[in-house]
Amino acid sequence: VQLQASGGGSVQAGGSLRLSCAASGRTFSSYSMGWFRQAPEKERVFVAAISRSGGNTYYASSVKGRFTISRDNAKNTVYLQMNSLKPEDTAVYYCAASYAVSYYSGGYDYWGLGTQVTVSS
């Protein structure tokens, strides 16, 4: 599966952005999906994940209550709604696909190119 993330941009603290990740292929619903982010000179870290059906979601503690992951299997797309953004949310955001939900980047088989999110104070 090929993944393409979009929706990044620059926003002031307190603002919102919605990231999208479009997947190619006809087996999108076979994959659990995740979002990770990587700030400059830091490791890539888990942000959120969603099960294949969308019935279960998982979040890093740093974003819980502010970010919402969702998916539309009919559109082969996963979303990350980001509200109440903070400067520390600034990073390149990546979407990834896996056969099983994982909090670890090594658990994902397919990755899209990232999309930059910049939050200014």
Short mmCIF file of N, CA, C and O in Angstrom, two decimals:
data_model
loop_
_atom_site.label_atom_id
_atom_site.label_comp_id
_atom_site.label_asym_id
_atom_site.label_seq_id
_atom_site.Cartn_x
_atom_site.Cartn_y
_atom_site.Cartn_z
N VAL A 1 0.84 -1.18 0.00
CA VAL A 1 0.00 0.00 0.00
C VAL A 1 0.88 1.24 0.00
O VAL A 1 1.93 1.25 0.62
N GLN A 2 0.46 2.25 -0.74
CA GLN A 2 1.17 3.51 -0.77
C GLN A 2 0.36 4.55 -0.03
O GLN A 2 -0.85 4.62 -0.16
N LEU A 3 1.06 5.38 0.75
CA LEU A 3 0.41 6.36 1.60
C LEU A 3 0.87 7.76 1.25
O LEU A 3 2.06 7.98 1.00
N GLN A 4 -0.05 8.70 1.27
CA GLN A 4 0.27 10.09 0.98
C GLN A 4 -0.40 10.98 2.02
O GLN A 4 -1.63 11.08 2.04
N ALA A 5 0.40 11.60 2.87
CA ALA A 5 -0.12 12.50 3.88
C ALA A 5 -0.21 13.92 3.35
O ALA A 5 0.61 14.34 2.53
N SER A 6 -1.19 14.64 3.85
CA SER A 6 -1.37 16.04 3.45
C SER A 6 -2.09 16.78 4.57
O SER A 6 -2.56 16.17 5.53
N GLY A 7 -2.15 18.10 4.42
CA GLY A 7 -2.89 18.89 5.39
C GLY A 7 -2.05 19.65 6.39
O GLY A 7 -2.59 20.40 7.22
N GLY A 8 -0.75 19.47 6.32
CA GLY A 8 0.11 20.20 7.24
C GLY A 8 0.14 21.69 6.90
O GLY A 8 -0.38 22.12 5.87
N GLY A 9 0.74 22.46 7.79
CA GLY A 9 0.85 23.88 7.55
C GLY A 9 1.32 24.59 8.80
O GLY A 9 1.79 23.96 9.75
N SER A 10 1.18 25.90 8.77
CA SER A 10 1.59 26.73 9.90
C SER A 10 0.35 27.30 10.57
O SER A 10 -0.56 27.78 9.89
N VAL A 11 0.35 27.27 11.88
CA VAL A 11 -0.81 27.74 12.63
C VAL A 11 -0.32 28.32 13.96
O VAL A 11 0.75 27.93 14.45
N GLN A 12 -1.09 29.22 14.51
CA GLN A 12 -0.75 29.77 15.81
C GLN A 12 -1.21 28.83 16.92
O GLN A 12 -2.13 28.02 16.72
N ALA A 13 -0.58 28.95 18.04
CA ALA A 13 -0.95 28.14 19.20
C ALA A 13 -2.44 28.31 19.50
O ALA A 13 -2.97 29.41 19.43
N GLY A 14 -3.08 27.19 19.80
CA GLY A 14 -4.52 27.20 20.03
C GLY A 14 -5.34 26.89 18.80
O GLY A 14 -6.55 26.64 18.91
N GLY A 15 -4.69 26.91 17.65
CA GLY A 15 -5.39 26.65 16.41
C GLY A 15 -5.57 25.17 16.13
O GLY A 15 -5.22 24.31 16.95
N SER A 16 -6.12 24.88 14.95
CA SER A 16 -6.43 23.51 14.56
C SER A 16 -5.94 23.22 13.15
O SER A 16 -5.85 24.13 12.32
N LEU A 17 -5.65 21.97 12.91
CA LEU A 17 -5.34 21.46 11.59
C LEU A 17 -5.92 20.06 11.48
O LEU A 17 -6.04 19.35 12.48
N ARG A 18 -6.24 19.66 10.25
CA ARG A 18 -6.64 18.27 10.02
C ARG A 18 -5.72 17.66 8.97
O ARG A 18 -5.66 18.15 7.85
N LEU A 19 -5.03 16.63 9.37
CA LEU A 19 -4.19 15.89 8.45
C LEU A 19 -4.99 14.77 7.82
O LEU A 19 -5.86 14.18 8.46
N SER A 20 -4.66 14.48 6.57
CA SER A 20 -5.26 13.36 5.86
C SER A 20 -4.15 12.46 5.36
O SER A 20 -3.05 12.93 5.06
N CYS A 21 -4.46 11.20 5.25
CA CYS A 21 -3.52 10.24 4.68
C CYS A 21 -4.31 9.34 3.74
O CYS A 21 -5.15 8.54 4.20
N ALA A 22 -4.06 9.49 2.47
CA ALA A 22 -4.76 8.71 1.45
C ALA A 22 -3.94 7.47 1.10
O ALA A 22 -2.72 7.58 0.88
N ALA A 23 -4.60 6.35 1.03
CA ALA A 23 -3.92 5.09 0.73
C ALA A 23 -4.36 4.57 -0.64
O ALA A 23 -5.52 4.71 -1.02
N SER A 24 -3.41 4.00 -1.35
CA SER A 24 -3.74 3.38 -2.62
C SER A 24 -4.09 1.92 -2.37
O SER A 24 -3.82 1.37 -1.30
N GLY A 25 -4.67 1.30 -3.36
CA GLY A 25 -4.97 -0.12 -3.23
C GLY A 25 -6.36 -0.38 -2.69
O GLY A 25 -7.02 0.51 -2.16
N ARG A 26 -6.75 -1.63 -2.78
CA ARG A 26 -8.10 -2.01 -2.40
C ARG A 26 -8.16 -2.71 -1.05
O ARG A 26 -9.20 -3.21 -0.67
N THR A 27 -7.04 -2.73 -0.31
CA THR A 27 -7.01 -3.47 0.94
C THR A 27 -6.82 -2.56 2.14
O THR A 27 -6.34 -3.00 3.18
N PHE A 28 -7.19 -1.31 2.01
CA PHE A 28 -6.98 -0.34 3.09
C PHE A 28 -7.59 -0.82 4.39
O PHE A 28 -7.00 -0.68 5.45
N SER A 29 -8.78 -1.41 4.33
CA SER A 29 -9.46 -1.84 5.55
C SER A 29 -8.77 -3.02 6.23
O SER A 29 -9.16 -3.40 7.34
N SER A 30 -7.75 -3.58 5.59
CA SER A 30 -6.99 -4.68 6.19
C SER A 30 -5.91 -4.17 7.14
O SER A 30 -5.29 -4.97 7.84
N TYR A 31 -5.67 -2.89 7.13
CA TYR A 31 -4.57 -2.31 7.89
C TYR A 31 -5.05 -1.48 9.06
O TYR A 31 -5.98 -0.68 8.93
N SER A 32 -4.38 -1.64 10.17
CA SER A 32 -4.44 -0.64 11.23
C SER A 32 -3.57 0.53 10.79
O SER A 32 -2.59 0.34 10.08
N MET A 33 -3.96 1.72 11.21
CA MET A 33 -3.24 2.90 10.76
C MET A 33 -2.72 3.69 11.96
O MET A 33 -3.35 3.74 13.02
N GLY A 34 -1.58 4.32 11.75
CA GLY A 34 -1.01 5.11 12.82
C GLY A 34 -0.47 6.43 12.32
O GLY A 34 -0.18 6.59 11.14
N TRP A 35 -0.37 7.37 13.24
CA TRP A 35 0.30 8.64 12.98
C TRP A 35 1.49 8.75 13.94
O TRP A 35 1.36 8.45 15.14
N PHE A 36 2.60 9.17 13.40
CA PHE A 36 3.80 9.43 14.18
C PHE A 36 4.28 10.83 13.86
O PHE A 36 3.87 11.42 12.86
N ARG A 37 5.15 11.36 14.69
CA ARG A 37 5.73 12.66 14.39
C ARG A 37 7.20 12.69 14.80
O ARG A 37 7.63 11.95 15.68
N GLN A 38 7.93 13.54 14.11
CA GLN A 38 9.35 13.66 14.38
C GLN A 38 9.74 15.12 14.36
O GLN A 38 9.62 15.79 13.32
N ALA A 39 10.16 15.60 15.51
CA ALA A 39 10.65 16.97 15.63
C ALA A 39 12.13 17.00 15.26
O ALA A 39 12.80 15.95 15.28
N PRO A 40 12.65 18.17 14.92
CA PRO A 40 14.07 18.27 14.54
C PRO A 40 14.99 17.69 15.60
O PRO A 40 14.84 17.98 16.79
N GLU A 41 15.90 16.84 15.18
CA GLU A 41 16.90 16.23 16.04
C GLU A 41 16.32 15.36 17.13
O GLU A 41 16.97 15.08 18.14
N LYS A 42 15.09 14.89 16.92
CA LYS A 42 14.47 13.98 17.88
C LYS A 42 13.99 12.72 17.18
O LYS A 42 13.90 12.69 15.95
N GLU A 43 13.72 11.70 17.95
CA GLU A 43 13.24 10.47 17.38
C GLU A 43 11.79 10.58 16.95
O GLU A 43 11.04 11.41 17.44
N ARG A 44 11.43 9.69 16.04
CA ARG A 44 10.04 9.60 15.61
C ARG A 44 9.23 8.95 16.73
O ARG A 44 9.61 7.90 17.26
N VAL A 45 8.11 9.57 17.09
CA VAL A 45 7.32 9.08 18.21
C VAL A 45 5.86 8.87 17.83
O VAL A 45 5.34 9.52 16.91
N PHE A 46 5.24 7.99 18.54
CA PHE A 46 3.84 7.64 18.32
C PHE A 46 2.93 8.80 18.69
O PHE A 46 3.15 9.48 19.71
N VAL A 47 1.91 9.00 17.87
CA VAL A 47 0.91 10.03 18.16
C VAL A 47 -0.46 9.38 18.39
O VAL A 47 -1.11 9.61 19.40
N ALA A 48 -0.90 8.59 17.41
CA ALA A 48 -2.23 7.99 17.50
C ALA A 48 -2.31 6.79 16.57
O ALA A 48 -1.54 6.69 15.60
N ALA A 49 -3.25 5.90 16.85
CA ALA A 49 -3.48 4.75 15.99
C ALA A 49 -4.96 4.39 16.01
O ALA A 49 -5.68 4.75 16.95
N ILE A 50 -5.36 3.67 14.98
CA ILE A 50 -6.76 3.28 14.86
C ILE A 50 -6.82 1.88 14.29
O ILE A 50 -6.03 1.51 13.42
N SER A 51 -7.75 1.09 14.80
CA SER A 51 -7.89 -0.28 14.34
C SER A 51 -8.48 -0.33 12.94
O SER A 51 -8.93 0.68 12.39
N ARG A 52 -8.51 -1.51 12.37
CA ARG A 52 -8.94 -1.67 10.99
C ARG A 52 -10.36 -1.21 10.76
O ARG A 52 -10.67 -0.59 9.74
N SER A 53 -11.22 -1.47 11.69
CA SER A 53 -12.63 -1.08 11.55
C SER A 53 -12.87 0.36 12.00
O SER A 53 -13.92 0.93 11.72
N GLY A 54 -11.92 0.91 12.72
CA GLY A 54 -12.10 2.23 13.29
C GLY A 54 -12.74 2.20 14.67
O GLY A 54 -12.96 3.25 15.28
N GLY A 55 -13.02 1.02 15.17
CA GLY A 55 -13.71 0.90 16.43
C GLY A 55 -12.86 1.16 17.65
O GLY A 55 -13.40 1.42 18.74
N ASN A 56 -11.56 1.07 17.48
CA ASN A 56 -10.65 1.31 18.60
C ASN A 56 -9.60 2.33 18.22
O ASN A 56 -9.03 2.27 17.12
N THR A 57 -9.36 3.26 19.11
CA THR A 57 -8.36 4.30 18.88
C THR A 57 -7.41 4.37 20.07
O THR A 57 -7.77 4.00 21.20
N TYR A 58 -6.21 4.84 19.79
CA TYR A 58 -5.15 4.87 20.79
C TYR A 58 -4.39 6.18 20.62
O TYR A 58 -4.17 6.63 19.50
N TYR A 59 -3.98 6.77 21.75
CA TYR A 59 -3.33 8.08 21.70
C TYR A 59 -2.13 8.15 22.63
O TYR A 59 -2.13 7.52 23.70
N ALA A 60 -1.16 8.93 22.23
CA ALA A 60 -0.09 9.28 23.15
C ALA A 60 -0.67 10.22 24.21
O ALA A 60 -1.58 11.00 23.93
N SER A 61 -0.13 10.15 25.39
CA SER A 61 -0.66 10.96 26.48
C SER A 61 -0.54 12.46 26.18
O SER A 61 -1.35 13.26 26.64
N SER A 62 0.46 12.82 25.40
CA SER A 62 0.70 14.23 25.10
C SER A 62 -0.36 14.84 24.20
O SER A 62 -0.47 16.07 24.11
N VAL A 63 -1.13 14.00 23.50
CA VAL A 63 -2.13 14.52 22.58
C VAL A 63 -3.56 14.12 22.95
O VAL A 63 -4.51 14.61 22.34
N LYS A 64 -3.70 13.25 23.91
CA LYS A 64 -5.03 12.77 24.28
C LYS A 64 -5.91 13.93 24.71
O LYS A 64 -5.50 14.79 25.48
N GLY A 65 -7.12 13.96 24.16
CA GLY A 65 -8.04 15.05 24.46
C GLY A 65 -7.95 16.22 23.51
O GLY A 65 -8.84 17.08 23.47
N ARG A 66 -6.87 16.26 22.73
CA ARG A 66 -6.69 17.35 21.76
C ARG A 66 -6.74 16.84 20.31
O ARG A 66 -7.20 17.55 19.43
N PHE A 67 -6.24 15.65 20.10
CA PHE A 67 -6.19 15.07 18.75
C PHE A 67 -7.21 13.95 18.64
O PHE A 67 -7.48 13.23 19.62
N THR A 68 -7.75 13.78 17.44
CA THR A 68 -8.68 12.69 17.17
C THR A 68 -8.30 12.01 15.87
O THR A 68 -8.20 12.66 14.83
N ILE A 69 -8.12 10.71 15.94
CA ILE A 69 -7.84 9.93 14.74
C ILE A 69 -9.14 9.27 14.28
O ILE A 69 -9.95 8.82 15.10
N SER A 70 -9.33 9.24 12.98
CA SER A 70 -10.51 8.60 12.42
C SER A 70 -10.16 8.05 11.05
O SER A 70 -9.09 8.38 10.50
N ARG A 71 -11.03 7.26 10.48
CA ARG A 71 -10.78 6.72 9.16
C ARG A 71 -12.08 6.55 8.41
O ARG A 71 -13.15 6.36 9.00
N ASP A 72 -11.97 6.60 7.09
CA ASP A 72 -13.08 6.34 6.20
C ASP A 72 -12.61 5.26 5.23
O ASP A 72 -11.88 5.56 4.28
N ASN A 73 -13.00 4.04 5.49
CA ASN A 73 -12.53 2.94 4.65
C ASN A 73 -13.06 3.01 3.23
O ASN A 73 -12.44 2.50 2.30
N ALA A 74 -14.20 3.64 3.05
CA ALA A 74 -14.74 3.79 1.70
C ALA A 74 -13.89 4.75 0.87
O ALA A 74 -13.85 4.66 -0.36
N LYS A 75 -13.21 5.67 1.55
CA LYS A 75 -12.36 6.64 0.86
C LYS A 75 -10.88 6.31 0.99
O LYS A 75 -10.03 7.09 0.54
N ASN A 76 -10.57 5.19 1.63
CA ASN A 76 -9.16 4.79 1.81
C ASN A 76 -8.34 5.91 2.46
O ASN A 76 -7.20 6.18 2.05
N THR A 77 -8.92 6.53 3.47
CA THR A 77 -8.27 7.68 4.08
C THR A 77 -8.35 7.62 5.60
O THR A 77 -9.39 7.24 6.15
N VAL A 78 -7.26 8.01 6.23
CA VAL A 78 -7.23 8.17 7.68
C VAL A 78 -6.96 9.64 7.97
O VAL A 78 -6.24 10.31 7.22
N TYR A 79 -7.55 10.13 9.05
CA TYR A 79 -7.45 11.54 9.40
C TYR A 79 -6.86 11.72 10.78
O TYR A 79 -6.95 10.85 11.64
N LEU A 80 -6.27 12.87 10.99
CA LEU A 80 -5.85 13.27 12.33
C LEU A 80 -6.31 14.71 12.54
O LEU A 80 -5.74 15.63 11.96
N GLN A 81 -7.35 14.87 13.33
CA GLN A 81 -7.84 16.20 13.68
C GLN A 81 -7.04 16.68 14.89
O GLN A 81 -7.04 16.02 15.93
N MET A 82 -6.40 17.81 14.73
CA MET A 82 -5.53 18.34 15.79
C MET A 82 -6.08 19.68 16.26
O MET A 82 -6.13 20.64 15.48
N ASN A 83 -6.51 19.73 17.48
CA ASN A 83 -7.05 20.94 18.08
C ASN A 83 -6.15 21.42 19.21
O ASN A 83 -5.32 20.68 19.72
N SER A 84 -6.36 22.65 19.61
CA SER A 84 -5.59 23.24 20.72
C SER A 84 -4.10 23.00 20.54
O SER A 84 -3.39 22.56 21.46
N LEU A 85 -3.63 23.28 19.36
CA LEU A 85 -2.23 23.00 19.04
C LEU A 85 -1.28 23.84 19.88
O LEU A 85 -1.57 25.00 20.23
N LYS A 86 -0.15 23.23 20.19
CA LYS A 86 0.88 23.87 21.00
C LYS A 86 2.18 23.92 20.21
O LYS A 86 2.39 23.10 19.30
N PRO A 87 3.08 24.83 20.54
CA PRO A 87 4.37 24.89 19.84
C PRO A 87 5.11 23.55 19.88
O PRO A 87 5.80 23.19 18.92
N GLU A 88 4.96 22.81 20.95
CA GLU A 88 5.64 21.52 21.05
C GLU A 88 5.05 20.45 20.14
O GLU A 88 5.59 19.35 20.04
N ASP A 89 3.95 20.75 19.47
CA ASP A 89 3.40 19.84 18.47
C ASP A 89 4.10 19.99 17.11
O ASP A 89 3.84 19.23 16.19
N THR A 90 4.96 20.99 17.00
CA THR A 90 5.69 21.22 15.76
C THR A 90 6.55 20.01 15.42
O THR A 90 7.36 19.56 16.23
N ALA A 91 6.34 19.47 14.22
CA ALA A 91 7.06 18.27 13.79
C ALA A 91 6.64 17.93 12.37
O ALA A 91 5.68 18.50 11.85
N VAL A 92 7.35 16.99 11.80
CA VAL A 92 6.88 16.34 10.57
C VAL A 92 6.01 15.16 11.00
O VAL A 92 6.43 14.35 11.82
N TYR A 93 4.82 15.10 10.46
CA TYR A 93 3.87 14.05 10.81
C TYR A 93 3.83 13.01 9.69
O TYR A 93 3.71 13.35 8.52
N TYR A 94 3.88 11.74 10.10
CA TYR A 94 3.88 10.62 9.17
C TYR A 94 2.70 9.71 9.45
O TYR A 94 2.38 9.44 10.61
N CYS A 95 2.09 9.19 8.39
CA CYS A 95 1.12 8.14 8.57
C CYS A 95 1.76 6.81 8.19
O CYS A 95 2.71 6.77 7.41
N ALA A 96 1.24 5.75 8.78
CA ALA A 96 1.82 4.43 8.57
C ALA A 96 0.73 3.37 8.67
O ALA A 96 -0.30 3.58 9.31
N ALA A 97 0.99 2.25 8.02
CA ALA A 97 0.03 1.14 7.98
C ALA A 97 0.66 -0.11 8.55
O ALA A 97 1.85 -0.38 8.32
N SER A 98 -0.14 -0.87 9.26
CA SER A 98 0.33 -2.09 9.89
C SER A 98 -0.78 -3.12 9.89
O SER A 98 -1.96 -2.77 9.88
N TYR A 99 -0.41 -4.39 9.98
CA TYR A 99 -1.42 -5.44 10.09
C TYR A 99 -1.97 -5.53 11.50
O TYR A 99 -2.99 -6.19 11.72
N ALA A 100 -1.30 -4.90 12.45
CA ALA A 100 -1.78 -4.89 13.83
C ALA A 100 -1.44 -3.55 14.46
O ALA A 100 -0.40 -2.96 14.15
N VAL A 101 -2.28 -3.08 15.33
CA VAL A 101 -2.03 -1.80 16.00
C VAL A 101 -0.74 -1.89 16.81
O VAL A 101 -0.49 -2.87 17.50
N SER A 102 0.06 -0.85 16.72
CA SER A 102 1.31 -0.82 17.46
C SER A 102 1.60 0.61 17.89
O SER A 102 1.23 1.57 17.21
N TYR A 103 2.25 0.72 19.05
CA TYR A 103 2.72 2.02 19.52
C TYR A 103 4.14 2.30 19.04
O TYR A 103 4.68 3.37 19.30
N TYR A 104 4.74 1.36 18.35
CA TYR A 104 6.13 1.46 17.97
C TYR A 104 6.29 1.58 16.47
O TYR A 104 5.63 0.86 15.70
N SER A 105 7.17 2.44 16.05
CA SER A 105 7.36 2.65 14.62
C SER A 105 7.80 1.37 13.93
O SER A 105 7.44 1.13 12.77
N GLY A 106 8.54 0.53 14.64
CA GLY A 106 8.99 -0.73 14.05
C GLY A 106 7.87 -1.70 13.76
O GLY A 106 8.06 -2.68 13.04
N GLY A 107 6.70 -1.43 14.30
CA GLY A 107 5.56 -2.30 14.07
C GLY A 107 4.78 -1.98 12.81
O GLY A 107 3.79 -2.66 12.51
N TYR A 108 5.21 -0.99 12.08
CA TYR A 108 4.50 -0.57 10.88
C TYR A 108 5.27 -0.96 9.63
O TYR A 108 6.49 -0.85 9.57
N ASP A 109 4.52 -1.39 8.64
CA ASP A 109 5.12 -1.95 7.43
C ASP A 109 5.23 -0.94 6.30
O ASP A 109 6.10 -1.08 5.43
N TYR A 110 4.36 0.03 6.29
CA TYR A 110 4.32 0.99 5.19
C TYR A 110 4.25 2.40 5.76
O TYR A 110 3.53 2.64 6.73
N TRP A 111 4.97 3.30 5.10
CA TRP A 111 5.04 4.68 5.56
C TRP A 111 4.81 5.63 4.40
O TRP A 111 5.24 5.37 3.28
N GLY A 112 4.15 6.74 4.71
CA GLY A 112 4.03 7.80 3.74
C GLY A 112 5.11 8.84 3.97
O GLY A 112 5.80 8.83 4.98
N LEU A 113 5.24 9.73 3.01
CA LEU A 113 6.10 10.88 3.22
C LEU A 113 5.43 11.79 4.23
O LEU A 113 4.22 11.84 4.32
N GLY A 114 6.19 12.50 4.98
CA GLY A 114 5.64 13.32 6.04
C GLY A 114 5.05 14.63 5.56
O GLY A 114 5.26 15.06 4.42
N THR A 115 4.31 15.26 6.45
CA THR A 115 3.77 16.58 6.20
C THR A 115 4.13 17.45 7.41
O THR A 115 3.97 17.05 8.56
N GLN A 116 4.64 18.64 7.12
CA GLN A 116 5.15 19.51 8.18
C GLN A 116 4.03 20.25 8.88
O GLN A 116 3.15 20.85 8.23
N VAL A 117 4.07 20.23 10.19
CA VAL A 117 3.17 21.03 11.02
C VAL A 117 4.02 21.96 11.87
O VAL A 117 4.92 21.51 12.58
N THR A 118 3.74 23.25 11.77
CA THR A 118 4.47 24.24 12.54
C THR A 118 3.48 25.07 13.35
O THR A 118 2.56 25.65 12.79
N VAL A 119 3.70 25.09 14.65
CA VAL A 119 2.82 25.83 15.55
C VAL A 119 3.64 26.94 16.21
O VAL A 119 4.63 26.68 16.89
N SER A 120 3.22 28.16 16.00
CA SER A 120 3.94 29.30 16.55
C SER A 120 3.24 29.81 17.80
O SER A 120 2.01 29.73 17.93
N SER A 121 4.03 30.37 18.69
CA SER A 121 3.47 30.86 19.96
C SER A 121 3.00 32.29 19.84
O SER A 121 3.26 32.97 18.87
#
